CSV table of C-alpha atoms and ligand atoms in Angstrom, one decimal:
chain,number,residue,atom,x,y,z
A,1,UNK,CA,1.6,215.0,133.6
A,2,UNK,CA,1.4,212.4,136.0
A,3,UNK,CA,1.0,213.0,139.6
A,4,UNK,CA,3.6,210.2,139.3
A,5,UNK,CA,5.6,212.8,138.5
A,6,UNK,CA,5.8,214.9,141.4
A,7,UNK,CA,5.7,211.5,143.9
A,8,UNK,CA,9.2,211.5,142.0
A,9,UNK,CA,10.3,215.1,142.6
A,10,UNK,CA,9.4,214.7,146.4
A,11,UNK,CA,11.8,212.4,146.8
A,12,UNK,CA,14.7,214.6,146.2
A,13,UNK,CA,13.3,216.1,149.4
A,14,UNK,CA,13.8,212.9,152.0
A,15,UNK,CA,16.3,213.5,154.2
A,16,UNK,CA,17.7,210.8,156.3
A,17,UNK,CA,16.2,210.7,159.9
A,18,UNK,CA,18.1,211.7,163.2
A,19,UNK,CA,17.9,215.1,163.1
A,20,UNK,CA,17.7,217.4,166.0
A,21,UNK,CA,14.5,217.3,167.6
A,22,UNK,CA,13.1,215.7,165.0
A,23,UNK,CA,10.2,212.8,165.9
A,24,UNK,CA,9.0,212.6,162.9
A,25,UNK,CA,9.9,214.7,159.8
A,26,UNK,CA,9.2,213.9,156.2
A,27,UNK,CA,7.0,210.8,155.4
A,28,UNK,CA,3.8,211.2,158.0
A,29,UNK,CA,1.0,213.5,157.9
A,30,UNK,CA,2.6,216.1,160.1
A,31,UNK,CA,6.2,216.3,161.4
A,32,UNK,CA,6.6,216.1,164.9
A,33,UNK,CA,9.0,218.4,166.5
A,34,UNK,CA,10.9,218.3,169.8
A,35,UNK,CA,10.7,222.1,171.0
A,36,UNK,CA,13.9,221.7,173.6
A,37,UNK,CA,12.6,222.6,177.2
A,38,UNK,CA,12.4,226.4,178.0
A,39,UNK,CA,12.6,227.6,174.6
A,40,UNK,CA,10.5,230.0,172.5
A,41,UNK,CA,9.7,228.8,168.7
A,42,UNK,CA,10.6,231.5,166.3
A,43,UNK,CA,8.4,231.2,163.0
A,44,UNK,CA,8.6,233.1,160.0
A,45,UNK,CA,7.7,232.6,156.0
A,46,UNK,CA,8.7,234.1,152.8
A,47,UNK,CA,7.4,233.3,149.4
A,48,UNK,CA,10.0,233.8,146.2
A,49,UNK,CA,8.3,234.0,143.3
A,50,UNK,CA,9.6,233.4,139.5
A,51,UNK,CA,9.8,236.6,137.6
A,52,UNK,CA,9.5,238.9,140.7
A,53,UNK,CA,12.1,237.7,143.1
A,54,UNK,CA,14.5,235.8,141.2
A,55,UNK,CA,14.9,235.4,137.2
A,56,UNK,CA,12.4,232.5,136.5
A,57,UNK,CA,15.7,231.1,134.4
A,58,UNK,CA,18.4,231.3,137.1
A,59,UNK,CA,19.9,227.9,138.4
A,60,UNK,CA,18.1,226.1,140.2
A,61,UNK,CA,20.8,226.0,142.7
A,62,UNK,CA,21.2,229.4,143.1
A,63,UNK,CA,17.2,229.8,143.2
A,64,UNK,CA,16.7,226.9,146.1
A,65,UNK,CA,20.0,228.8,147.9
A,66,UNK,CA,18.9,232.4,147.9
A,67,UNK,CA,15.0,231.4,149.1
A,68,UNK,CA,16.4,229.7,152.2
A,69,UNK,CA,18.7,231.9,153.2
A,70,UNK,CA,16.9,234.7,153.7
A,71,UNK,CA,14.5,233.2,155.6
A,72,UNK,CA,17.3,232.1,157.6
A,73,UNK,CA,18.0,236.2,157.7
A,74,UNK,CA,15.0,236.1,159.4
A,75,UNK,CA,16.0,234.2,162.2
A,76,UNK,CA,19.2,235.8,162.5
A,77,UNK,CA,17.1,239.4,162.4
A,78,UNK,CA,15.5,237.7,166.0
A,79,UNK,CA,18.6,236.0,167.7
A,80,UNK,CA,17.2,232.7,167.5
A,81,UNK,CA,18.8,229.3,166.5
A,82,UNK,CA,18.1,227.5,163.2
A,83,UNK,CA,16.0,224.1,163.8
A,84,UNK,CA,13.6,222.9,161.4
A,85,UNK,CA,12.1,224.5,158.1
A,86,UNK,CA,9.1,222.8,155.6
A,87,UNK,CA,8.9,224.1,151.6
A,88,UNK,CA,6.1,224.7,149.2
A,89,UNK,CA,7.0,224.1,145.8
A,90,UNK,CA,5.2,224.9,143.3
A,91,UNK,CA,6.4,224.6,139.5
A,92,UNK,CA,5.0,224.9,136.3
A,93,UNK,CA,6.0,221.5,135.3
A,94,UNK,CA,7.6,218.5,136.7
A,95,UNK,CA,11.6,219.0,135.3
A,96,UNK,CA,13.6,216.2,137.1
A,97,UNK,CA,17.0,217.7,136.2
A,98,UNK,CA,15.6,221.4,138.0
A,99,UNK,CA,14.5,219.9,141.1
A,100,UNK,CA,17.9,217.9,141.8
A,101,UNK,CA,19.8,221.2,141.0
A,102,UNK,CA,17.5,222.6,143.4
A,103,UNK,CA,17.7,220.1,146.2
A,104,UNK,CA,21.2,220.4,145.9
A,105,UNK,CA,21.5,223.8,146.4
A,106,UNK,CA,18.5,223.6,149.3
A,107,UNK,CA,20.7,220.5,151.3
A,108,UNK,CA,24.2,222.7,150.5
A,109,UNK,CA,22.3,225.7,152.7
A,110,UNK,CA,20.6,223.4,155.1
A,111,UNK,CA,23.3,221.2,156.0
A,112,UNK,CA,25.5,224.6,156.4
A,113,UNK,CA,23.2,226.0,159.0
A,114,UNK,CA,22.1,222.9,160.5
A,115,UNK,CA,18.6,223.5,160.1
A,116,UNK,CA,16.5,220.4,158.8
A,117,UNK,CA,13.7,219.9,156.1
A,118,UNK,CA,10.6,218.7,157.6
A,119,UNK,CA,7.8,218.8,155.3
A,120,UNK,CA,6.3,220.7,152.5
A,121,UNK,CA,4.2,220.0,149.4
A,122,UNK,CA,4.7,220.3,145.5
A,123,UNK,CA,2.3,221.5,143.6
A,124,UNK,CA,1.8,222.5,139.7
A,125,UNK,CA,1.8,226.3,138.5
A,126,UNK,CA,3.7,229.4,138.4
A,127,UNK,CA,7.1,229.2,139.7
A,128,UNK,CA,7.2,229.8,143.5
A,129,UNK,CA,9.0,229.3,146.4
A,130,UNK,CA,7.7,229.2,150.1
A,131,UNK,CA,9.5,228.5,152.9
A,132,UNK,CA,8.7,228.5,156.5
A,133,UNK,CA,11.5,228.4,159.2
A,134,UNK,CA,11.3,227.3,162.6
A,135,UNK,CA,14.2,228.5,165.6
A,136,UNK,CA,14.8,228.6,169.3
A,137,UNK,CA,15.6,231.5,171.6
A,138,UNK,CA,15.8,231.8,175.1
A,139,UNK,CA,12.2,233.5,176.8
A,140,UNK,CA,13.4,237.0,176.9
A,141,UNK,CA,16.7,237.1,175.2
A,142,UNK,CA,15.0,237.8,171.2
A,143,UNK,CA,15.9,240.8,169.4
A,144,UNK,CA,12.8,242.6,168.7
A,145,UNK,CA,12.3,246.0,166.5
A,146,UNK,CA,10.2,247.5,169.5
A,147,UNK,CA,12.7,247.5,172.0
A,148,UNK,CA,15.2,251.0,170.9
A,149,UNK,CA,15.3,253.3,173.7
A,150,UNK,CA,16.3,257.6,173.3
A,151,UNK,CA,20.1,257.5,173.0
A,152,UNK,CA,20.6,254.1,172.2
A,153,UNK,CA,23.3,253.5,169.3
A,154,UNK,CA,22.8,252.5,165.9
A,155,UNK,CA,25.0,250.0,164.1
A,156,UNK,CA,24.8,247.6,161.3
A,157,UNK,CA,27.1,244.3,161.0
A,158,UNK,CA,28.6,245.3,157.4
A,159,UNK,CA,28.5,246.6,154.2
A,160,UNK,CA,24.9,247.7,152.6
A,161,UNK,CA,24.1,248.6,149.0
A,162,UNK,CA,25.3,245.1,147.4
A,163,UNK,CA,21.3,244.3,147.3
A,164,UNK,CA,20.8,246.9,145.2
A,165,UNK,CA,23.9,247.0,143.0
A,166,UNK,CA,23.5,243.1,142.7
A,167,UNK,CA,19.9,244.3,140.9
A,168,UNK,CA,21.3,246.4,139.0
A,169,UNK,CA,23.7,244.1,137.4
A,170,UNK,CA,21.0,241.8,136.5
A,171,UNK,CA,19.0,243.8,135.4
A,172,UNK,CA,21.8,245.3,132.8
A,173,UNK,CA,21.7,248.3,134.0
A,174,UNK,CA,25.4,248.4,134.6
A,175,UNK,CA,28.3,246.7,133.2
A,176,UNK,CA,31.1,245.7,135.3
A,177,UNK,CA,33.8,243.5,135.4
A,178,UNK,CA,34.0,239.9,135.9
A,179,UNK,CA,35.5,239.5,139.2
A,180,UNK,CA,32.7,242.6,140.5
A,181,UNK,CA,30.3,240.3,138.5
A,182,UNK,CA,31.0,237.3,140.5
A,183,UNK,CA,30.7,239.4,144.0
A,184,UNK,CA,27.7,240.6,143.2
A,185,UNK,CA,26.0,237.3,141.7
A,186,UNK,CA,27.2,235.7,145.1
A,187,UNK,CA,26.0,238.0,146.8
A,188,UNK,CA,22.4,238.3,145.2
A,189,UNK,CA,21.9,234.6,145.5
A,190,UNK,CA,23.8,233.4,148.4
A,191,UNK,CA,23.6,236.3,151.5
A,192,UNK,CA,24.9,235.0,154.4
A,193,UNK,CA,22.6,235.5,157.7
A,194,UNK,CA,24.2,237.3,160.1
A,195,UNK,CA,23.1,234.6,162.8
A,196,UNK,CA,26.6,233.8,164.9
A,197,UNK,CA,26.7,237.8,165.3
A,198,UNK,CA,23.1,237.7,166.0
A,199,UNK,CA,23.6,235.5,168.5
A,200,UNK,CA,26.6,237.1,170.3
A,201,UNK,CA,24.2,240.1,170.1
A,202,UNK,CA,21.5,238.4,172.4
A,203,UNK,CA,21.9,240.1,176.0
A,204,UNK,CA,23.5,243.6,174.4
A,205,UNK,CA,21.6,245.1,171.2
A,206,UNK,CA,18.1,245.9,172.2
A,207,UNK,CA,16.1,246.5,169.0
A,208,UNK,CA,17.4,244.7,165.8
A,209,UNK,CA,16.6,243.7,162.3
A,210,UNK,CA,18.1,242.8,158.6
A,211,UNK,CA,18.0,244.7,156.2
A,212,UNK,CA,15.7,243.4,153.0
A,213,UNK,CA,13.7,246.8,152.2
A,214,UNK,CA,16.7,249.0,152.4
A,215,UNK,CA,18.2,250.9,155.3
A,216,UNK,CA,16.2,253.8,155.7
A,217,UNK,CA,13.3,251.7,155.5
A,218,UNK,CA,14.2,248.9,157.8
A,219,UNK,CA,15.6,251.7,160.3
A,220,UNK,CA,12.3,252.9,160.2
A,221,UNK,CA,10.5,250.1,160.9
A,222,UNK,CA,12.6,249.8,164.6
A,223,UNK,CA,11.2,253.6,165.0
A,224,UNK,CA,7.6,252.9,164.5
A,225,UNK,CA,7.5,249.5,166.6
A,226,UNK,CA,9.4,251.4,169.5
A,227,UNK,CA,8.0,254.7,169.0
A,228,UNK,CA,11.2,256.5,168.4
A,229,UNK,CA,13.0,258.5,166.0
A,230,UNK,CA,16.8,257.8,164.5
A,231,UNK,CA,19.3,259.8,162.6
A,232,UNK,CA,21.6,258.3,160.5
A,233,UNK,CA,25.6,259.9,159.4
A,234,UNK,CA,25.8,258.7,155.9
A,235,UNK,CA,29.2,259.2,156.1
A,236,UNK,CA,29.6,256.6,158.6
A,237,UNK,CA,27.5,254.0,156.7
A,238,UNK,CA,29.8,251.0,155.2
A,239,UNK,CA,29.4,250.5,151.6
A,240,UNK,CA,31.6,247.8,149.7
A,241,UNK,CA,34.3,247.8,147.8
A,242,UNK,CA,33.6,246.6,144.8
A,243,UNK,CA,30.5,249.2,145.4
A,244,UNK,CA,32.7,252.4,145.8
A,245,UNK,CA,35.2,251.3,142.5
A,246,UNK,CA,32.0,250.9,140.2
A,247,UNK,CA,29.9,254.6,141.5
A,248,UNK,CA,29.9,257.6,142.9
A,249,UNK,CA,29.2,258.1,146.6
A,250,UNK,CA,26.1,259.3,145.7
A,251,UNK,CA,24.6,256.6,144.0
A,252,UNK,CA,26.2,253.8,146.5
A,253,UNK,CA,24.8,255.8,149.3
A,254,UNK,CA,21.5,256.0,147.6
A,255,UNK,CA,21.4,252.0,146.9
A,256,UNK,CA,22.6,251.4,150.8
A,257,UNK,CA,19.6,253.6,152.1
A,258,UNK,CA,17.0,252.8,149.6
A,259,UNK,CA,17.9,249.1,147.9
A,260,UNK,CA,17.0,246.7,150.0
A,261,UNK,CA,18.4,242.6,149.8
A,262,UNK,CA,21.4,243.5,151.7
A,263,UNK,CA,21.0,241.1,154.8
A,264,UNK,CA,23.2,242.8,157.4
A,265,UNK,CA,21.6,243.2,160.9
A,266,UNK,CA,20.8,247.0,162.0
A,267,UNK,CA,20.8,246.9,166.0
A,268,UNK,CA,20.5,249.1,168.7
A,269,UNK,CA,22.7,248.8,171.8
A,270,UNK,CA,22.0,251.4,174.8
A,271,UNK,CA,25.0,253.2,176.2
A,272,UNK,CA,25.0,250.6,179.5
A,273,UNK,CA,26.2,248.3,177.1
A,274,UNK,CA,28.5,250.2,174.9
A,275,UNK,CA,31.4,248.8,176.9
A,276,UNK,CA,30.3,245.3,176.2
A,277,UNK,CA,30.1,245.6,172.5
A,278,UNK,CA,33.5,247.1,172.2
A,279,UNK,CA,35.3,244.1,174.1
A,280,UNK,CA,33.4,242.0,171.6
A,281,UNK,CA,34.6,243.7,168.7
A,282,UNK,CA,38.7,243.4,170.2
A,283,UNK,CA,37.8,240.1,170.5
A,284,UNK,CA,36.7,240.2,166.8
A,285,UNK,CA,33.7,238.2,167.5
A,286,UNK,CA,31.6,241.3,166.3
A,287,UNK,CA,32.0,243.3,163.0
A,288,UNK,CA,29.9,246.3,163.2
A,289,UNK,CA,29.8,249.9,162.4
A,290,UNK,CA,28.1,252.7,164.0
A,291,UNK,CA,25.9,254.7,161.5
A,292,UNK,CA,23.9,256.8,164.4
A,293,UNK,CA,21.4,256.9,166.7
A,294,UNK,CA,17.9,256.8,168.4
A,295,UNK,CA,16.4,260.1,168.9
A,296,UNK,CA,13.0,261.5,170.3
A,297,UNK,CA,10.2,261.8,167.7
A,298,UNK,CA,9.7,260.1,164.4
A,299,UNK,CA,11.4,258.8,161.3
A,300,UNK,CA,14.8,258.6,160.3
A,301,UNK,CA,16.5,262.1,159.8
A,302,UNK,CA,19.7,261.6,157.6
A,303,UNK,CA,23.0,264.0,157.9
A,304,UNK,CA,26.0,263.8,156.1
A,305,UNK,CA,28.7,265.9,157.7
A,306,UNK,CA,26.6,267.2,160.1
A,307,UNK,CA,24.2,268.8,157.3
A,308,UNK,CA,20.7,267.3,157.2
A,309,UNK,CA,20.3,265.9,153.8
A,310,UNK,CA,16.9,264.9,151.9
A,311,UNK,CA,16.9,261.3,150.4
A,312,UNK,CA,14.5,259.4,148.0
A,313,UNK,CA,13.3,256.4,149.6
A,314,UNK,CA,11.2,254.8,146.7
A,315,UNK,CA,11.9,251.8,148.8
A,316,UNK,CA,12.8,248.3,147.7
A,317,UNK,CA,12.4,247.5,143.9
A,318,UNK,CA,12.2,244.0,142.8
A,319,UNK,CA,13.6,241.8,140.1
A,320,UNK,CA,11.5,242.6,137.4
A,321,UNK,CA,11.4,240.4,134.5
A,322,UNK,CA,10.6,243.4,132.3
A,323,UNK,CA,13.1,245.4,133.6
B,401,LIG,MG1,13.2,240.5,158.1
């Protein structure tokens, strides 16, 4: 194959000029970014890889959606703006028709959030996707994991356990319907980052992250960074819909805790602020639910009806080819 080729593919990248902050973006050696005055830069990167985190044969739409949008979970997890993001591509072979279907999808998510493409690199092998995000925040204001305090509250900003069902559909584990089918497929490949609730969360929650390894696990993650422990009241924890119709409790309550690639936020709020997050949610510019809270020592102890209840975190399981 030509290197031709690829010269080609890049060009489903360009992007007209004009975006925010942008000096220079695709085209130069470097792109050359405008960080606005008195802002932080909020970086982060996550590699997708064919096989592992997506079917390598899922549409190229779908593949090019789900990669940036939970990077821009990412952002969302720290209260920071969308701005700029770059993209390493690398694919086995130089298919014209796959990289339009996944510009497509990659412009449909960027123009959405407002967040603009300003460099990457294509490259041949194994199908992979990298992405690197760039956002603002205020000096002070970002939601950090090591920030819960003893008695804060615990909330997340919807339902969790869709990750996992969404898996387990793929994987043809489970059969369901078509409309459930749908839910879950649009939920698998296009999560939607909490980031307008992140935002209005700036300045109230303290600690905060989304949930990609699962509950328990992301939960416990906010207790090691801030040196706390949390209890959890599965009854109080939101699963879907279309979760509860298709399994017991049981086993939603087991995907929500353990499953992972659910993308809500899990915050903390401390009870000085309490007030302020309920006029938000009568306002309806917050949709959360209150699953527990922060306690002295280590780990996250789960009750349901009061009883303490053991669970089996394996953790998050990905999309195995295999499987
Ligand atoms: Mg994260």
């Amino acid at each position: 194959m030509a290197v031709g080729e690829f010269e080609l593919i890049e060009r489903y990248f360009r992007q007209e000029a004009g975006a925010l902050g942008v000096a220079m973006g695709v085209g130069d050696d470097c792109a050359l970014l405008n960080v606005p005055e008195g802002q932080q830069l909020a970086v982060s990167m996550d590699t997708l890889v064919g096989g592992i985190h997506f079917p390598k044969n899922a549409d190229p739409e779908l593949i090019a959606e789900r990669a940036l949008r939970v990077n821009l979970s990412d952002l969302a997890a720290m209260g920071a703006e969308p701005m700029w993001f770059t993209l390493g591509l690398t694919l086995p072979n130089a298919n014209s028709q796959w990289v339009k279907g996944f510009s497509q999808g990659l412009f449909r998510v960027a123009n959405e959030y407002n967040i603009a493409l300003v460099g990457g690199d294509t490259t041949r092998g194994h199908l992979s996707i990298t992405i690197q995000v760039h956002g603002t925040v205020e000096p002070g204001r970002a939601l950090m994991r090591g920030n819960a305090s003893v008695g804060d509250e615990v909330f997340v900003t919807g339902p969790v356990g869709n990750g996992a069902a969404a898996l387990a559909v793929i994987k043809q584990e489970l059969e369901v319907g078509k409309s459930a089918f749908n839910y879950f497929m649009d939920h698998y490949y296009r999560p939607q980052p909490q980031l307008q609730q992140a935002k209005t969360l700036c300045g109230i929650a303290e600690a905060a992250i989304d949930i990609s390894d699962g509950l328990v696990a992301d939960l416990g993650h906010i207790c090691e960074q801030s040196v706390v422990g949390a209890t959890l009241h599965l009854e109080r924890v939101p699963l879907s819909e279309p979760v509860t119709k298709l399994v017991p409790f049981e086993k939603g309550i087991q995907w929500a805790l353990s499953g992972g690639d659910d993308y809500q936020l899990c915050f903390t709020v401390p009870p000085s602020r309490m007030s302020q997050l309920e006029a938000l949610v009568d306002q309806k510019r917050l949709q959360v639910h209150h699953i527990g809270e922060i306690t002295r020592g280590k780990g996250v102890t789960c009750l349901y009806n009061g009883e303490e209840v053991s669970i089996n975190t394996e953790g998050y399981q990905h999309f195995d080819s295999k499987g």
